[in-house]
Steps between C-alpha positions, in 0.01 A plus 500: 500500500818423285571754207602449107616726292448422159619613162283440228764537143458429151531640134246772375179374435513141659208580707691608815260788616168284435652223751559735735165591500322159486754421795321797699143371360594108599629578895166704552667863477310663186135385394579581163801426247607823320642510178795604341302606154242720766752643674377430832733258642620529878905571439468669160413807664661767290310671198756446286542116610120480392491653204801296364397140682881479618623495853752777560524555833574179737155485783429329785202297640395305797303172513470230827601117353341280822768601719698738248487849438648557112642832445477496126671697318412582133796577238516607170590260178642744264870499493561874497320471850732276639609729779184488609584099529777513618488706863241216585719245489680568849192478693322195375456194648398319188337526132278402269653541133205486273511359149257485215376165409479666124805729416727269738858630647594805376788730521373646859482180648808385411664837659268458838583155529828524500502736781296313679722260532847702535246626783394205631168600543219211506319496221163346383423496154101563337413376163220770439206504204518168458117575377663666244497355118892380418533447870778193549587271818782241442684739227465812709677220807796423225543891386528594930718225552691591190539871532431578866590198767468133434465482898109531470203316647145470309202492832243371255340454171321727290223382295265673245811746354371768267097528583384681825431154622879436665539413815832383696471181668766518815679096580855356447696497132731241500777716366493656839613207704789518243595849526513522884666145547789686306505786711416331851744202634260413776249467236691322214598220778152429604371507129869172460267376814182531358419689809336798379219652627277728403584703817911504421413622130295783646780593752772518257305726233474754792797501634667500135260774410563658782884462422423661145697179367181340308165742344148368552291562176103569506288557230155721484365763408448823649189557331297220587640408802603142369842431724476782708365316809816259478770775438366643870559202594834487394610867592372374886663175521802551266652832541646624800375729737671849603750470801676736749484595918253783542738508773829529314683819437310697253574423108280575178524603139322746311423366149183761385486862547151694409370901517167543672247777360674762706862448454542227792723233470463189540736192551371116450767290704564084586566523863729178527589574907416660784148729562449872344250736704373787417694842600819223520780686355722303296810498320484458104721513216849478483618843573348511847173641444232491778114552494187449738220224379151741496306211385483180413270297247567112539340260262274227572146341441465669117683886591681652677393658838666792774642324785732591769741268428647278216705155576768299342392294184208781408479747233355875596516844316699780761430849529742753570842415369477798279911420337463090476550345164423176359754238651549714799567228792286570798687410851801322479565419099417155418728459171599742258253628250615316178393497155351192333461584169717711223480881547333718200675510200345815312444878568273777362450838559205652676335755270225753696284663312412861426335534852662276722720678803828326524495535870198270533585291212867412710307415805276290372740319299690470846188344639446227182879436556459415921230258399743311266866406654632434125405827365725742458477883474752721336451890501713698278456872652637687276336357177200472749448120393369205698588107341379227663638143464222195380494151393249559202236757324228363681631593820550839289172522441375449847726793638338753231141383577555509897666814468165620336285342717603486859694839470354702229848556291502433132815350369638367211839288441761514245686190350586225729868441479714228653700556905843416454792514680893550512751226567847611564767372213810579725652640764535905574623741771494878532567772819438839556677635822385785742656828394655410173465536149132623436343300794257748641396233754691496833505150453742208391351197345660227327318222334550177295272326343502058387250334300290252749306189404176528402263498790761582731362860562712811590770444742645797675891433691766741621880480461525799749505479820076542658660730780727731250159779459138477680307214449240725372677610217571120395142388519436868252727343287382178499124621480558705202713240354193247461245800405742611229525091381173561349593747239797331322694690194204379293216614741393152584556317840815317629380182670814303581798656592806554755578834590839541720564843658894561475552822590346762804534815656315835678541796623509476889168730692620859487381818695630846536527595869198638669243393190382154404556219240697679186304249258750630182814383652352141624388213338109384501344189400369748174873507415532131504133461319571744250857385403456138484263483167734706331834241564250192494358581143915570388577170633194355314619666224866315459369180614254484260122383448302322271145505450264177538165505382235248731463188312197215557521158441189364297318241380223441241306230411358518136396265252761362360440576114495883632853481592620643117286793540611543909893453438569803354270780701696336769832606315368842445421524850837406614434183653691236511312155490737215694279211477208326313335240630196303291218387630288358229294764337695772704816591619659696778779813404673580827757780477600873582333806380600888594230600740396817317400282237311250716156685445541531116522112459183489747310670260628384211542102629078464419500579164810274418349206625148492421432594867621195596815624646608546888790697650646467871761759537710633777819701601775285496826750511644822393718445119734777358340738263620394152291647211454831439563835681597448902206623653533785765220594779532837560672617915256660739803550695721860480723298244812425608629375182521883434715687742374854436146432499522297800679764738263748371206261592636401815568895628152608378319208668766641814373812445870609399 
């Protein structure tokens, strides 16, 4: 039996979660639907997910399709959840973007789609409540070919719009022949020939869908089942199924990681090659890591199961890879783990309360942040301070209340403040040589740092020769180098960069005769780690950085005799509007607005326009800082912007 792995994506509250479930109810896996508002739905399995009718964790189910298993797998709709999206991404076969016949495209959407298709992952489109009042066929067609991909295809009819009486009626659109004769040569000469056939229209919508070139688009609804029946249909027929050699060399991707009950970890993993048995052990990771398989769970026919065994093109939860992480490769790596969508752009601070142990507040903190690959932890020990990174307050909110419930720790947050970073303006160089001047370090380092463009990264070169010390102390350098990078003059990280080392030099391995190693007359990588910071920051310092705030490109659609009152909050906000488009009634502001200001116009967009108002916004790039004071994140480093205090840090942590 062939295998498909399917996504099912769309923005909050298009009905995503109640498909899944009348998809289980339809192929004969559940006897009854549950509901979002009851809180009993299959993938929705956390408290907090139904309490709050929101998906927040990404879940996966198993249904047989005639001669199909679907591995489905369940993702959340809320943007500050997009993590969650993105790790399943890598290990689908193909999706179903859903889309509400009633509130239409919104800013989600837009943001999945596109990465759909930089992905070029197949993609079926579902219409749902059509049985909805204000539900809308042909304009809903002109707003997804307008704002998401004119390369679409409409399977059918829907009749009865607005009253629990509509129903989807699959058969041929005319506007279909047109859109694949454009894509398809074979197909646009037989349509010159008048040769077309009914058989030749079906094989080019698959293979084009197949090719993620053109979209097939179904309408329904998920609660009464109207369209359901032909969207099956369409996931069996249209999308492809998983490939690979259960005989190939072993290769999989981790893309979910989950704590059992009593601390056990567990991995969820696309095996795209080769066969995994249990007690196999495996490599992992990219540092070399090895662990032994002590069970396996593979899904199929509604769960997942134990097995001995899981093959290529199946999904299955591992046991006992106690260090893996989410987008761990398993085997031999299939591509490097990338991002699809922006990182987080804001920070807070983690506040415990009165009787919350740090200790256990740290490690479960370290546990949220393993389950969540954009996430970011930063502990400051010696204000005793944990920030996390986050795309929004309601992602905020969710890490207080799970705190509370799944770990028992009581926590509160202060402001949430905007990540920036440092660009270098210029060029700088400093050196500290072994034995001179106040080096306490038997150590020579020499480093220059260049701007980089952005996205570039941090490059690391030497203009001495590799064999003139120990290739050990080079890679200290060069290790410390890139941790340091994330504490620029400013506190905040240095993304892009080159970083030259110009100058070198140790103190050969010395012993007295008769007695060992004389550690205090020969260099140590802790030399070379502990004197680098200090002549990286210096450098740092003459070059010169700037701060740049995160900055998201919006747009909002608003009546258009609300503009007057809209204008100027925007100015106060710091936006910058770049275009206005009408349309009618309405118009469309599309601009640039500071991203710590992003959920003040979210709140505030409602009242300006009657309600009426929508905003899509996302990160679009990193702008200087150019109002107000600079801002500064405080170092959770020993502060090598301060000589003293740094030595006196480094020899205590030494035990000097």
């Amino acid at each position: 039996m062939h295998v498909l792995n399917l996504g099912i994506l769309a923005h909050v509250d298009a009905g995503k979660t109640s498909l899944t479930e009348r998809l289980l109810h339809s192929a004969g896996v559940i006897d009854e639907i549950g509901s979002v508002d009851d809180g009993n739905t299959r993938t929705d399995t956390l408290a907090l997910e139904r309490q709050r009718g929101i998906t927040i964790k990404s879940a996966v189910v198993s249904f047989p399709l005639d001669g199909v298993t679907v591995n489905l797998i369940d993702t959340p709709g809320h943007p500050d959840f997009i993590a969650e999206v993105e790790r399943v991404l890598g290990v689908l076969d193909g999706v179903v973007l859903v889309v509400s016949a009633v509130e239409g495209v919104q800013a989600q959407t837009r943001v999945l789609m596109r990465t759909l298709q930089r992905l070029r992952i197949p993609t079926l489109l579902f219409v749902n409540k059509i049985d909805r009042r204000g539900a809308r066929q042909e304009e809903l067609l002109r707003a997804i070919s307008a704002r998401l991909t004119p390369a679409i295809v409409p399977m059918g009819t829907a009749t009865g719009l607005g009253t629990r009486r509509a129903r989807f009626t699959p058969g041929p659109v005319p506007a279909a022949l047109d859109v694949l004769a454009g894509l398809d040569d074979t197909l646009l000469s037989a349509y010159v020939e008048n040769t077309v056939t009914d058989g030749l229209l079906h094989a080019s919508l698959v293979d084009l869908t197949r090719e993620a070139v053109v979209h097939p688009v179904f309408f329904g609804s998920a609660a009464t089942g109207a369209g359901v029946d032909a969207l099956l249909a369409g996931i069996e027929e249209l999308l492809p199924p998983a490939d690979g050699d259960a005989d190939g060399p072993l290769s999989g991707t981790v893309f979910k990681v989950e704590w059992g009950p009593a601390g056990e970890k567990a991995a969820y993993a696309r095996l795209f090659s080769g066969t995994l048995r249990t007690r196999d052990r495996i490599p992992f990771g990219t540092d070399g890591a090895e662990g032994r398989i002590t069970a396996i769970s593979v899904f199929g026919h509604g769960t997942d199961s134990r097995g001995d065994a899981v093959v290529a093109g199946q999904i299955a939860r591992l046991w006992g890879l106690g260090d893996i992480r989410i987008g761990d490769a398993i085997g031999a790596p299939r591509k490097a783990y990338e991002h699809f969508f922006a990182p987080p752009t804001l920070e807070t601070v983690v506040v415990p309360g009165p009787d919350v142990d740090s200790g256990a507040l740290h490690l479960a903190l370290t546990q949220l942040a393993e389950q969540d690959p954009l996430i970011g932890l930063r502990h400051d020990e010696r204000r005793q301070e944990t920030s996390v990174s986050l795309y929004g307050e309601v992602q905020k909110e969710v890490i207080q209340a799970t705190l509370a419930e799944e770990y028992g720790l009581g926590v509160t947050f202060r402001e949430t403040t905007p990540l920036c970073v440092e660009r270098l303006v210029g060029t700088g160089q400093a050196v500290e040589f072994n034995k001179k001047d106040a080096n306490p370090f038997l150590a020579t380092v020499g480093l220059r740092v260049d701007p980089a463009p952005v996205g570039s990264g941090v490059g690391f070169r030497l203009e001495v020769e590799l064999g003139s010390m120990p290739y050990a102390f080079f890679k200290a350098v060069e290790d410390t180098v890139r941790e340091t990078l994330d504490q620029g003059p400013h506190g905040w990280r240095i993304p892009d960069c080159a970083v030259t080392m110009t100058h070198c030099g140790y103190s050969p391995r010395q012993s007295h005769a008769h007695q060992g190693f004389d550690k205090s007359m020969s260099s140590t990588g802790a030399d070379f780690r502990g004197l680098t910071p200090l002549v990286l920051l210096e450098a740092l310092r003459r070059a010169g950085t700037r701060v740049h705030e995160p900055v998201h490109r919006f747009r909002v659609e608003a009546p258009a005799d609300t503009l007057g009152a809209l204008l100027p909050v925007l100015a106060a906000l710091g936006a910058v509007p770049q275009t206005t488009e009408t349309r009618g009634a309405g118009c469309v502001l599309a601009g640039t607005v500071p991203a710590a200001r992003v959920h003040e116009l979210e709140q505030r967009l409602p009242g300006l326009t009657r309600g009426e108002g929508e905003l899509e916004s996302v990160f679009d790039h990193y702008a200087p800082v150019t109002h107000g004071t600079v801002p500064r994140r405080p170092r959770t480093d020993h502060n090598p912007l301060n000589r003293k205090e740094y030595l006196l840090n480094v020899a205590r942590r030494m035990g000097g």
